[in-house]
PDB file of C-alpha atoms and ligand atoms in Angstrom:
ATOM      1  CA  UNK A   1     164.508  60.875 140.211  1.00  0.00           C
ATOM      2  CA  UNK A   2     165.436  63.217 137.429  1.00  0.00           C
ATOM      3  CA  UNK A   3     166.538  66.712 138.534  1.00  0.00           C
ATOM      4  CA  UNK A   4     166.651  69.460 135.940  1.00  0.00           C
ATOM      5  CA  UNK A   5     169.131  72.273 136.959  1.00  0.00           C
ATOM      6  CA  UNK A   6     170.743  75.445 135.712  1.00  0.00           C
ATOM      7  CA  UNK A   7     174.160  76.574 136.713  1.00  0.00           C
ATOM      8  CA  UNK A   8     174.973  80.344 137.104  1.00  0.00           C
ATOM      9  CA  UNK A   9     177.715  82.478 138.493  1.00  0.00           C
ATOM     10  CA  UNK A  10     178.122  86.065 139.828  1.00  0.00           C
ATOM     11  CA  UNK A  11     181.520  87.222 139.979  1.00  0.00           C
ATOM     12  CA  UNK A  12     182.692  83.615 139.867  1.00  0.00           C
ATOM     13  CA  UNK A  13     180.533  82.757 142.758  1.00  0.00           C
ATOM     14  CA  UNK A  14     178.689  79.676 141.235  1.00  0.00           C
ATOM     15  CA  UNK A  15     175.383  78.192 141.951  1.00  0.00           C
ATOM     16  CA  UNK A  16     173.190  75.513 141.009  1.00  0.00           C
ATOM     17  CA  UNK A  17     169.515  76.698 140.696  1.00  0.00           C
ATOM     18  CA  UNK A  18     166.463  74.345 140.950  1.00  0.00           C
ATOM     19  CA  UNK A  19     163.183  75.566 139.743  1.00  0.00           C
ATOM     20  CA  UNK A  20     160.730  74.201 142.184  1.00  0.00           C
ATOM     21  CA  UNK A  21     157.969  76.550 141.084  1.00  0.00           C
ATOM     22  CA  UNK A  22     155.771  73.879 139.546  1.00  0.00           C
ATOM     23  CA  UNK A  23     156.329  70.865 141.813  1.00  0.00           C
ATOM     24  CA  UNK A  24     156.242  70.753 145.639  1.00  0.00           C
ATOM     25  CA  UNK A  25     159.265  68.424 145.942  1.00  0.00           C
ATOM     26  CA  UNK A  26     160.419  67.799 149.495  1.00  0.00           C
ATOM     27  CA  UNK A  27     163.847  66.423 149.165  1.00  0.00           C
ATOM     28  CA  UNK A  28     166.760  66.221 151.697  1.00  0.00           C
ATOM     29  CA  UNK A  29     167.967  69.630 150.608  1.00  0.00           C
ATOM     30  CA  UNK A  30     171.219  69.552 152.830  1.00  0.00           C
ATOM     31  CA  UNK A  31     172.378  65.964 151.458  1.00  0.00           C
ATOM     32  CA  UNK A  32     171.403  67.244 147.823  1.00  0.00           C
ATOM     33  CA  UNK A  33     173.437  70.341 148.208  1.00  0.00           C
ATOM     34  CA  UNK A  34     176.463  68.288 149.587  1.00  0.00           C
ATOM     35  CA  UNK A  35     176.363  65.967 146.587  1.00  0.00           C
ATOM     36  CA  UNK A  36     175.556  68.424 143.763  1.00  0.00           C
ATOM     37  CA  UNK A  37     178.071  71.102 144.791  1.00  0.00           C
ATOM     38  CA  UNK A  38     180.974  68.565 145.069  1.00  0.00           C
ATOM     39  CA  UNK A  39     183.477  69.666 142.461  1.00  0.00           C
ATOM     40  CA  UNK A  40     184.764  66.171 141.672  1.00  0.00           C
ATOM     41  CA  UNK A  41     181.891  63.748 142.266  1.00  0.00           C
ATOM     42  CA  UNK A  42     178.996  66.300 141.460  1.00  0.00           C
ATOM     43  CA  UNK A  43     178.140  69.205 139.304  1.00  0.00           C
ATOM     44  CA  UNK A  44     180.298  71.571 141.335  1.00  0.00           C
ATOM     45  CA  UNK A  45     179.252  74.950 142.915  1.00  0.00           C
ATOM     46  CA  UNK A  46     179.522  77.130 145.895  1.00  0.00           C
ATOM     47  CA  UNK A  47     175.854  76.655 146.899  1.00  0.00           C
ATOM     48  CA  UNK A  48     172.372  75.215 146.011  1.00  0.00           C
ATOM     49  CA  UNK A  49     169.548  77.636 145.387  1.00  0.00           C
ATOM     50  CA  UNK A  50     165.935  76.629 145.314  1.00  0.00           C
ATOM     51  CA  UNK A  51     163.415  78.804 143.304  1.00  0.00           C
ATOM     52  CA  UNK A  52     160.135  78.653 145.162  1.00  0.00           C
ATOM     53  CA  UNK A  53     156.599  80.155 145.153  1.00  0.00           C
ATOM     54  CA  UNK A  54     155.854  82.746 147.790  1.00  0.00           C
ATOM     55  CA  UNK A  55     152.661  83.908 149.392  1.00  0.00           C
ATOM     56  CA  UNK A  56     154.089  87.437 150.311  1.00  0.00           C
ATOM     57  CA  UNK A  57     156.424  88.100 147.336  1.00  0.00           C
ATOM     58  CA  UNK A  58     156.823  87.120 143.783  1.00  0.00           C
ATOM     59  CA  UNK A  59     159.045  84.318 144.641  1.00  0.00           C
ATOM     60  CA  UNK A  60     160.989  82.711 147.543  1.00  0.00           C
ATOM     61  CA  UNK A  61     164.668  81.802 147.569  1.00  0.00           C
ATOM     62  CA  UNK A  62     166.345  79.176 149.763  1.00  0.00           C
ATOM     63  CA  UNK A  63     170.162  78.727 149.773  1.00  0.00           C
ATOM     64  CA  UNK A  64     172.305  75.860 150.977  1.00  0.00           C
ATOM     65  CA  UNK A  65     175.992  76.018 151.426  1.00  0.00           C
ATOM     66  CA  UNK A  66     178.334  73.039 150.110  1.00  0.00           C
ATOM     67  CA  UNK A  67     178.429  71.660 153.890  1.00  0.00           C
ATOM     68  CA  UNK A  68     174.399  71.373 153.705  1.00  0.00           C
ATOM     69  CA  UNK A  69     173.687  74.379 156.160  1.00  0.00           C
ATOM     70  CA  UNK A  70     171.056  76.689 155.013  1.00  0.00           C
ATOM     71  CA  UNK A  71     172.056  80.255 154.770  1.00  0.00           C
ATOM     72  CA  UNK A  72     169.685  83.268 155.382  1.00  0.00           C
ATOM     73  CA  UNK A  73     170.719  85.075 152.206  1.00  0.00           C
ATOM     74  CA  UNK A  74     173.096  85.051 149.196  1.00  0.00           C
ATOM     75  CA  UNK A  75     173.861  88.236 147.382  1.00  0.00           C
ATOM     76  CA  UNK A  76     175.660  86.824 144.266  1.00  0.00           C
ATOM     77  CA  UNK A  77     172.854  84.123 144.153  1.00  0.00           C
ATOM     78  CA  UNK A  78     169.983  86.337 144.190  1.00  0.00           C
ATOM     79  CA  UNK A  79     171.255  88.160 141.098  1.00  0.00           C
ATOM     80  CA  UNK A  80     171.495  84.839 139.349  1.00  0.00           C
ATOM     81  CA  UNK A  81     167.905  83.901 140.676  1.00  0.00           C
ATOM     82  CA  UNK A  82     166.600  87.463 139.366  1.00  0.00           C
ATOM     83  CA  UNK A  83     168.179  86.839 135.971  1.00  0.00           C
ATOM     84  CA  UNK A  84     166.940  83.347 135.574  1.00  0.00           C
ATOM     85  CA  UNK A  85     163.339  84.167 136.310  1.00  0.00           C
ATOM     86  CA  UNK A  86     163.498  87.167 134.000  1.00  0.00           C
ATOM     87  CA  UNK A  87     164.847  85.104 131.090  1.00  0.00           C
ATOM     88  CA  UNK A  88     162.237  82.571 131.639  1.00  0.00           C
ATOM     89  CA  UNK A  89     159.624  85.142 131.674  1.00  0.00           C
ATOM     90  CA  UNK A  90     158.380  83.876 134.971  1.00  0.00           C
ATOM     91  CA  UNK A  91     157.907  87.382 136.007  1.00  0.00           C
ATOM     92  CA  UNK A  92     156.895  90.226 133.599  1.00  0.00           C
ATOM     93  CA  UNK A  93     158.181  93.076 135.761  1.00  0.00           C
ATOM     94  CA  UNK A  94     161.836  94.499 135.717  1.00  0.00           C
ATOM     95  CA  UNK A  95     161.592  95.064 139.612  1.00  0.00           C
ATOM     96  CA  UNK A  96     160.129  92.450 141.721  1.00  0.00           C
ATOM     97  CA  UNK A  97     160.264  90.843 145.209  1.00  0.00           C
ATOM     98  CA  UNK A  98     161.982  87.820 146.522  1.00  0.00           C
ATOM     99  CA  UNK A  99     161.410  86.412 149.882  1.00  0.00           C
ATOM    100  CA  UNK A 100     164.290  85.001 151.927  1.00  0.00           C
ATOM    101  CA  UNK A 101     165.254  84.096 155.387  1.00  0.00           C
ATOM    102  CA  UNK A 102     166.610  87.739 155.649  1.00  0.00           C
ATOM    103  CA  UNK A 103     163.363  89.316 154.624  1.00  0.00           C
ATOM    104  CA  UNK A 104     161.833  90.362 151.226  1.00  0.00           C
ATOM    105  CA  UNK A 105     164.408  91.879 148.923  1.00  0.00           C
ATOM    106  CA  UNK A 106     163.936  93.655 145.568  1.00  0.00           C
ATOM    107  CA  UNK A 107     166.008  92.955 142.552  1.00  0.00           C
ATOM    108  CA  UNK A 108     165.921  95.334 139.491  1.00  0.00           C
ATOM    109  CA  UNK A 109     167.009  94.362 136.014  1.00  0.00           C
ATOM    110  CA  UNK A 110     169.001  96.991 134.652  1.00  0.00           C
ATOM    111  CA  UNK A 111     168.901  97.336 130.743  1.00  0.00           C
ATOM    112  CA  UNK A 112     171.414  99.375 128.590  1.00  0.00           C
ATOM    113  CA  UNK A 113     170.936  99.533 124.832  1.00  0.00           C
ATOM    114  CA  UNK A 114     168.486  96.661 125.001  1.00  0.00           C
ATOM    115  CA  UNK A 115     170.781  94.296 126.836  1.00  0.00           C
ATOM    116  CA  UNK A 116     170.917  93.305 130.589  1.00  0.00           C
ATOM    117  CA  UNK A 117     173.907  95.387 131.992  1.00  0.00           C
ATOM    118  CA  UNK A 118     173.463  94.479 135.553  1.00  0.00           C
ATOM    119  CA  UNK A 119     171.219  93.406 138.324  1.00  0.00           C
ATOM    120  CA  UNK A 120     170.700  95.911 141.212  1.00  0.00           C
ATOM    121  CA  UNK A 121     169.477  94.543 144.319  1.00  0.00           C
ATOM    122  CA  UNK A 122     167.860  96.433 147.269  1.00  0.00           C
ATOM    123  CA  UNK A 123     169.514  94.322 149.957  1.00  0.00           C
ATOM    124  CA  UNK A 124     167.543  95.827 152.830  1.00  0.00           C
ATOM    125  CA  UNK A 125     169.211  97.314 155.899  1.00  0.00           C
ATOM    126  CA  UNK A 126     172.259  96.119 157.753  1.00  0.00           C
ATOM    127  CA  UNK A 127     171.998  94.886 161.320  1.00  0.00           C
ATOM    128  CA  UNK A 128     174.862  96.167 163.642  1.00  0.00           C
ATOM    129  CA  UNK A 129     173.762  95.131 167.063  1.00  0.00           C
ATOM    130  CA  UNK A 130     175.819  92.354 168.585  1.00  0.00           C
ATOM    131  CA  UNK A 131     172.805  90.077 169.480  1.00  0.00           C
ATOM    132  CA  UNK A 132     171.462  90.546 165.873  1.00  0.00           C
ATOM    133  CA  UNK A 133     174.645  89.354 164.229  1.00  0.00           C
ATOM    134  CA  UNK A 134     175.070  87.221 166.391  1.00  0.00           C
ATOM    135  CA  UNK A 135     178.340  87.882 168.164  1.00  0.00           C
ATOM    136  CA  UNK A 136     179.048  87.251 171.776  1.00  0.00           C
ATOM    137  CA  UNK A 137     181.614  88.769 174.240  1.00  0.00           C
ATOM    138  CA  UNK A 138     181.388  92.372 173.193  1.00  0.00           C
ATOM    139  CA  UNK A 139     178.351  93.716 174.913  1.00  0.00           C
ATOM    140  CA  UNK A 140     174.977  94.541 173.400  1.00  0.00           C
ATOM    141  CA  UNK A 141     176.032  97.341 170.884  1.00  0.00           C
ATOM    142  CA  UNK A 142     178.038  97.539 167.828  1.00  0.00           C
ATOM    143  CA  UNK A 143     181.455  95.654 167.374  1.00  0.00           C
ATOM    144  CA  UNK A 144     183.580  98.009 165.395  1.00  0.00           C
ATOM    145  CA  UNK A 145     187.284  97.470 165.354  1.00  0.00           C
ATOM    146  CA  UNK A 146     187.381  95.204 168.441  1.00  0.00           C
ATOM    147  CA  UNK A 147     190.050  92.620 169.119  1.00  0.00           C
ATOM    148  CA  UNK A 148     189.382  88.923 168.436  1.00  0.00           C
ATOM    149  CA  UNK A 149     192.009  86.267 169.394  1.00  0.00           C
ATOM    150  CA  UNK A 150     192.503  83.636 166.724  1.00  0.00           C
ATOM    151  CA  UNK A 151     195.436  81.257 166.085  1.00  0.00           C
ATOM    152  CA  UNK A 152     197.572  83.213 168.749  1.00  0.00           C
ATOM    153  CA  UNK A 153     197.075  86.570 166.823  1.00  0.00           C
ATOM    154  CA  UNK A 154     194.678  89.414 167.706  1.00  0.00           C
ATOM    155  CA  UNK A 155     192.648  90.767 164.837  1.00  0.00           C
ATOM    156  CA  UNK A 156     190.599  93.981 164.929  1.00  0.00           C
ATOM    157  CA  UNK A 157     187.006  92.833 163.765  1.00  0.00           C
ATOM    158  CA  UNK A 158     184.073  94.642 162.662  1.00  0.00           C
ATOM    159  CA  UNK A 159     180.633  92.746 162.640  1.00  0.00           C
ATOM    160  CA  UNK A 160     177.963  93.224 160.354  1.00  0.00           C
ATOM    161  CA  UNK A 161     174.704  91.109 159.496  1.00  0.00           C
ATOM    162  CA  UNK A 162     173.106  91.354 156.167  1.00  0.00           C
ATOM    163  CA  UNK A 163     170.656  88.690 157.326  1.00  0.00           C
ATOM    164  CA  UNK A 164     173.734  86.418 157.367  1.00  0.00           C
ATOM    165  CA  UNK A 165     176.776  87.061 159.769  1.00  0.00           C
ATOM    166  CA  UNK A 166     180.008  88.626 158.545  1.00  0.00           C
ATOM    167  CA  UNK A 167     183.170  89.316 160.454  1.00  0.00           C
ATOM    168  CA  UNK A 168     185.364  91.900 158.586  1.00  0.00           C
ATOM    169  CA  UNK A 169     189.160  92.527 159.126  1.00  0.00           C
ATOM    170  CA  UNK A 170     191.005  95.471 157.476  1.00  0.00           C
ATOM    171  CA  UNK A 171     194.484  94.772 156.150  1.00  0.00           C
ATOM    172  CA  UNK A 172     197.207  96.824 154.375  1.00  0.00           C
ATOM    173  CA  UNK A 173     198.389  93.937 152.411  1.00  0.00           C
ATOM    174  CA  UNK A 174     195.557  91.626 151.198  1.00  0.00           C
ATOM    175  CA  UNK A 175     197.746  89.175 149.433  1.00  0.00           C
ATOM    176  CA  UNK A 176     199.706  88.522 152.572  1.00  0.00           C
ATOM    177  CA  UNK A 177     196.822  87.861 154.881  1.00  0.00           C
ATOM    178  CA  UNK A 178     196.481  84.384 156.095  1.00  0.00           C
ATOM    179  CA  UNK A 179     192.915  83.953 155.011  1.00  0.00           C
ATOM    180  CA  UNK A 180     193.141  80.138 154.235  1.00  0.00           C
ATOM    181  CA  UNK A 181     194.751  79.522 157.641  1.00  0.00           C
ATOM    182  CA  UNK A 182     192.331  81.626 159.831  1.00  0.00           C
ATOM    183  CA  UNK A 183     189.146  81.574 157.939  1.00  0.00           C
ATOM    184  CA  UNK A 184     187.892  78.269 159.503  1.00  0.00           C
ATOM    185  CA  UNK A 185     189.177  79.225 162.987  1.00  0.00           C
ATOM    186  CA  UNK A 186     187.141  82.600 162.966  1.00  0.00           C
ATOM    187  CA  UNK A 187     184.147  80.728 161.266  1.00  0.00           C
ATOM    188  CA  UNK A 188     183.794  78.376 164.159  1.00  0.00           C
ATOM    189  CA  UNK A 189     185.157  80.882 166.979  1.00  0.00           C
ATOM    190  CA  UNK A 190     182.978  80.568 170.062  1.00  0.00           C
ATOM    191  CA  UNK A 191     182.341  84.350 169.661  1.00  0.00           C
ATOM    192  CA  UNK A 192     180.063  83.331 166.687  1.00  0.00           C
ATOM    193  CA  UNK A 193     177.284  81.163 167.806  1.00  0.00           C
ATOM    194  CA  UNK A 194     175.925  80.908 164.100  1.00  0.00           C
ATOM    195  CA  UNK A 195     179.387  80.753 162.823  1.00  0.00           C
ATOM    196  CA  UNK A 196     180.401  83.471 160.436  1.00  0.00           C
ATOM    197  CA  UNK A 197     181.596  84.385 157.056  1.00  0.00           C
ATOM    198  CA  UNK A 198     185.087  86.148 157.134  1.00  0.00           C
ATOM    199  CA  UNK A 199     186.024  88.914 154.998  1.00  0.00           C
ATOM    200  CA  UNK A 200     189.711  90.579 154.794  1.00  0.00           C
ATOM    201  CA  UNK A 201     189.532  93.881 152.993  1.00  0.00           C
ATOM    202  CA  UNK A 202     192.224  96.255 151.892  1.00  0.00           C
ATOM    203  CA  UNK A 203     191.282  99.903 151.211  1.00  0.00           C
ATOM    204  CA  UNK A 204     192.752 101.055 147.937  1.00  0.00           C
ATOM    205  CA  UNK A 205     191.124 104.507 148.270  1.00  0.00           C
ATOM    206  CA  UNK A 206     187.757 106.002 149.491  1.00  0.00           C
ATOM    207  CA  UNK A 207     185.727 104.547 146.690  1.00  0.00           C
ATOM    208  CA  UNK A 208     187.705 101.244 145.925  1.00  0.00           C
ATOM    209  CA  UNK A 209     188.144  98.302 148.203  1.00  0.00           C
ATOM    210  CA  UNK A 210     189.429  94.970 147.567  1.00  0.00           C
ATOM    211  CA  UNK A 211     188.084  92.016 149.452  1.00  0.00           C
ATOM    212  CA  UNK A 212     188.701  88.268 149.858  1.00  0.00           C
ATOM    213  CA  UNK A 213     186.251  86.005 151.615  1.00  0.00           C
ATOM    214  CA  UNK A 214     186.088  82.742 153.560  1.00  0.00           C
ATOM    215  CA  UNK A 215     182.413  81.612 153.319  1.00  0.00           C
ATOM    216  CA  UNK A 216     180.721  79.927 156.070  1.00  0.00           C
ATOM    217  CA  UNK A 217     179.932  76.423 155.174  1.00  0.00           C
ATOM    218  CA  UNK A 218     181.893  76.822 151.772  1.00  0.00           C
ATOM    219  CA  UNK A 219     185.496  77.885 152.561  1.00  0.00           C
ATOM    220  CA  UNK A 220     187.297  80.454 150.196  1.00  0.00           C
ATOM    221  CA  UNK A 221     185.115  81.359 147.140  1.00  0.00           C
ATOM    222  CA  UNK A 222     185.817  83.998 144.376  1.00  0.00           C
ATOM    223  CA  UNK A 223     183.155  86.393 145.586  1.00  0.00           C
ATOM    224  CA  UNK A 224     180.519  87.191 148.111  1.00  0.00           C
ATOM    225  CA  UNK A 225     177.648  89.463 147.582  1.00  0.00           C
ATOM    226  CA  UNK A 226     176.459  89.972 151.181  1.00  0.00           C
ATOM    227  CA  UNK A 227     180.122  89.986 152.205  1.00  0.00           C
ATOM    228  CA  UNK A 228     180.757  93.063 149.911  1.00  0.00           C
ATOM    229  CA  UNK A 229     177.748  94.801 151.260  1.00  0.00           C
ATOM    230  CA  UNK A 230     178.998  94.217 154.889  1.00  0.00           C
ATOM    231  CA  UNK A 231     182.395  95.211 154.012  1.00  0.00           C
ATOM    232  CA  UNK A 232     181.220  98.481 152.595  1.00  0.00           C
ATOM    233  CA  UNK A 233     179.369  99.072 155.838  1.00  0.00           C
ATOM    234  CA  UNK A 234     182.297  98.237 157.969  1.00  0.00           C
ATOM    235  CA  UNK A 235     184.583 100.525 155.857  1.00  0.00           C
ATOM    236  CA  UNK A 236     182.097 103.378 156.453  1.00  0.00           C
ATOM    237  CA  UNK A 237     181.955 102.702 160.107  1.00  0.00           C
ATOM    238  CA  UNK A 238     185.632 102.647 160.486  1.00  0.00           C
ATOM    239  CA  UNK A 239     185.803 105.929 158.608  1.00  0.00           C
ATOM    240  CA  UNK A 240     187.722 104.295 155.670  1.00  0.00           C
ATOM    241  CA  UNK A 241     185.424 104.893 152.607  1.00  0.00           C
ATOM    242  CA  UNK A 242     182.427 106.947 151.238  1.00  0.00           C
ATOM    243  CA  UNK A 243     178.882 105.256 151.287  1.00  0.00           C
ATOM    244  CA  UNK A 244     179.386 104.255 147.776  1.00  0.00           C
ATOM    245  CA  UNK A 245     182.381 102.270 146.473  1.00  0.00           C
ATOM    246  CA  UNK A 246     183.540  99.447 144.070  1.00  0.00           C
ATOM    247  CA  UNK A 247     184.374  96.267 145.759  1.00  0.00           C
ATOM    248  CA  UNK A 248     186.969  94.182 143.911  1.00  0.00           C
ATOM    249  CA  UNK A 249     186.693  90.453 144.516  1.00  0.00           C
ATOM    250  CA  UNK A 250     188.938  87.696 143.119  1.00  0.00           C
ATOM    251  CA  UNK A 251     185.960  86.885 140.535  1.00  0.00           C
ATOM    252  CA  UNK A 252     184.772  90.420 139.573  1.00  0.00           C
ATOM    253  CA  UNK A 253     183.646  93.679 140.842  1.00  0.00           C
ATOM    254  CA  UNK A 254     180.492  94.857 142.667  1.00  0.00           C
ATOM    255  CA  UNK A 255     179.294  98.385 143.155  1.00  0.00           C
ATOM    256  CA  UNK A 256     177.818  98.941 146.585  1.00  0.00           C
ATOM    257  CA  UNK A 257     176.032 101.812 147.863  1.00  0.00           C
ATOM    258  CA  UNK A 258     174.750 102.415 151.373  1.00  0.00           C
ATOM    259  CA  UNK A 259     171.934 104.893 150.840  1.00  0.00           C
ATOM    260  CA  UNK A 260     170.663 107.744 153.163  1.00  0.00           C
ATOM    261  CA  UNK A 261     167.617 105.579 153.795  1.00  0.00           C
ATOM    262  CA  UNK A 262     169.917 102.887 155.431  1.00  0.00           C
ATOM    263  CA  UNK A 263     169.213 100.537 152.468  1.00  0.00           C
ATOM    264  CA  UNK A 264     172.227  98.814 150.801  1.00  0.00           C
ATOM    265  CA  UNK A 265     172.064  98.603 147.039  1.00  0.00           C
ATOM    266  CA  UNK A 266     174.329  95.941 145.247  1.00  0.00           C
ATOM    267  CA  UNK A 267     174.895  95.978 141.461  1.00  0.00           C
ATOM    268  CA  UNK A 268     176.712  93.514 139.580  1.00  0.00           C
ATOM    269  CA  UNK A 269     176.550  90.752 136.898  1.00  0.00           C
ATOM    270  CA  UNK A 270     174.960  87.286 136.708  1.00  0.00           C
ATOM    271  CA  UNK A 271     175.765  84.798 134.076  1.00  0.00           C
ATOM    272  CA  UNK A 272     174.249  81.376 132.826  1.00  0.00           C
ATOM    273  CA  UNK A 273     176.750  78.540 132.545  1.00  0.00           C
ATOM    274  CA  UNK A 274     174.896  75.505 131.441  1.00  0.00           C
ATOM    275  CA  UNK A 275     171.868  73.620 132.156  1.00  0.00           C
ATOM    276  CA  UNK A 276     171.243  69.750 132.369  1.00  0.00           C
ATOM    277  CA  UNK A 277     169.844  67.234 134.460  1.00  0.00           C
ATOM    278  CA  UNK A 278     171.096  64.527 136.992  1.00  0.00           C
ATOM    279  CA  UNK A 279     169.523  61.573 138.773  1.00  0.00           C
ATOM    280  CA  UNK A 280     169.183  61.524 142.382  1.00  0.00           C
ATOM    281  CA  UNK A 281     168.648  58.500 144.553  1.00  0.00           C
ATOM    282  CA  UNK A 282     166.203  59.714 147.209  1.00  0.00           C
ATOM    283  CA  UNK A 283     166.549  56.638 149.376  1.00  0.00           C
ATOM    284  CA  UNK A 284     170.280  56.522 149.472  1.00  0.00           C
ATOM    285  CA  UNK A 285     170.787  60.285 149.365  1.00  0.00           C
ATOM    286  CA  UNK A 286     173.358  59.983 146.509  1.00  0.00           C
ATOM    287  CA  UNK A 287     173.533  60.857 142.715  1.00  0.00           C
ATOM    288  CA  UNK A 288     173.182  58.000 140.432  1.00  0.00           C
ATOM    289  CA  UNK A 289     176.251  58.047 138.278  1.00  0.00           C
TER     290      UNK A 289
HETATM  291  O1  ZDP B 301     176.037  83.159 155.116  1.00  0.00           O
HETATM  292  C1  ZDP B 301     176.471  82.055 154.653  1.00  0.00           C
HETATM  293  O2  ZDP B 301     176.587  80.816 154.869  1.00  0.00           O
HETATM  294  C2  ZDP B 301     177.131  82.156 153.097  1.00  0.00           C
HETATM  295  N1  ZDP B 301     178.038  81.117 152.893  1.00  0.00           N
HETATM  296  C3  ZDP B 301     175.757  82.135 152.146  1.00  0.00           C
HETATM  297  C4  ZDP B 301     176.366  82.559 150.729  1.00  0.00           C
HETATM  298  C5  ZDP B 301     176.681  84.091 150.603  1.00  0.00           C
HETATM  299  C6  ZDP B 301     177.202  84.375 149.259  1.00  0.00           C
HETATM  300  N2  ZDP B 301     178.511  84.105 149.028  1.00  0.00           N
HETATM  301  C7  ZDP B 301     176.892  85.717 148.921  1.00  0.00           C
HETATM  302  O3  ZDP B 301     177.097  86.059 147.696  1.00  0.00           O
HETATM  303  O4  ZDP B 301     176.239  86.602 149.567  1.00  0.00           O
HETATM  304  C8  ZDP B 301     176.707  83.565 148.202  1.00  0.00           C
END
């Protein structure tokens, strides 16, 4: 079958978007995500996002990682989603609601001098209790600066859920941090029954952080929106930053604010790369090249 797609990126975290508003296609999304996201034999992306109708919000978003697993949420992806539906005039409002597995979230299209300057998303509230993340082995309460053994080293971890799980490690020298070597080990560590995203963070000053990410189901990517939110929360909990900071990622910068109402607001860009179509063999579960 012919699949029309559009490809977007937010801070270099790139996604294939499928507009499923008109058709109720039921495909093997996991297999499709694996094939389409492949950078050599497919289109290439960090994830596959479905744009769906919702009965409790304006739209519903589903996100699949490159390994085919479904994530609850995606911060860079939801900005791309919001920009796309706004461009296509699928929604006339500048603030609207998107249902995700992490709850109903609210993006806002921010205009400056008649052009879109950023997408700001009310990302909801962070979850800090061990069982809500989930993380095992540290009791029922918060996990802030606790030791975790991985690859014969002990790392001090802080765990935060933005709907999806994050394990944050602060380091003084980000460029020397062995993320490629330990990302997968921590992702699959038995302490994390749903696996986890892994962020290493260097504090530049109280309003500037640098962060690199190992994404669950996708390995190292240039940016992670939910990870930036989780890192800001972790920095505040460890007394390392103000409640509002710029988070510098390898692919760009996000501004994150943990408001007094406990909601997190993430502001950043979303850009269209190209659109096209591909042919998908449903029976074989592979692209027709
Ligand atoms: O939680 C997960 O499995 C993530 N890999 C989902 C994607 C998160 C993302 N990087 C973000 O921006 O929040 C896209």
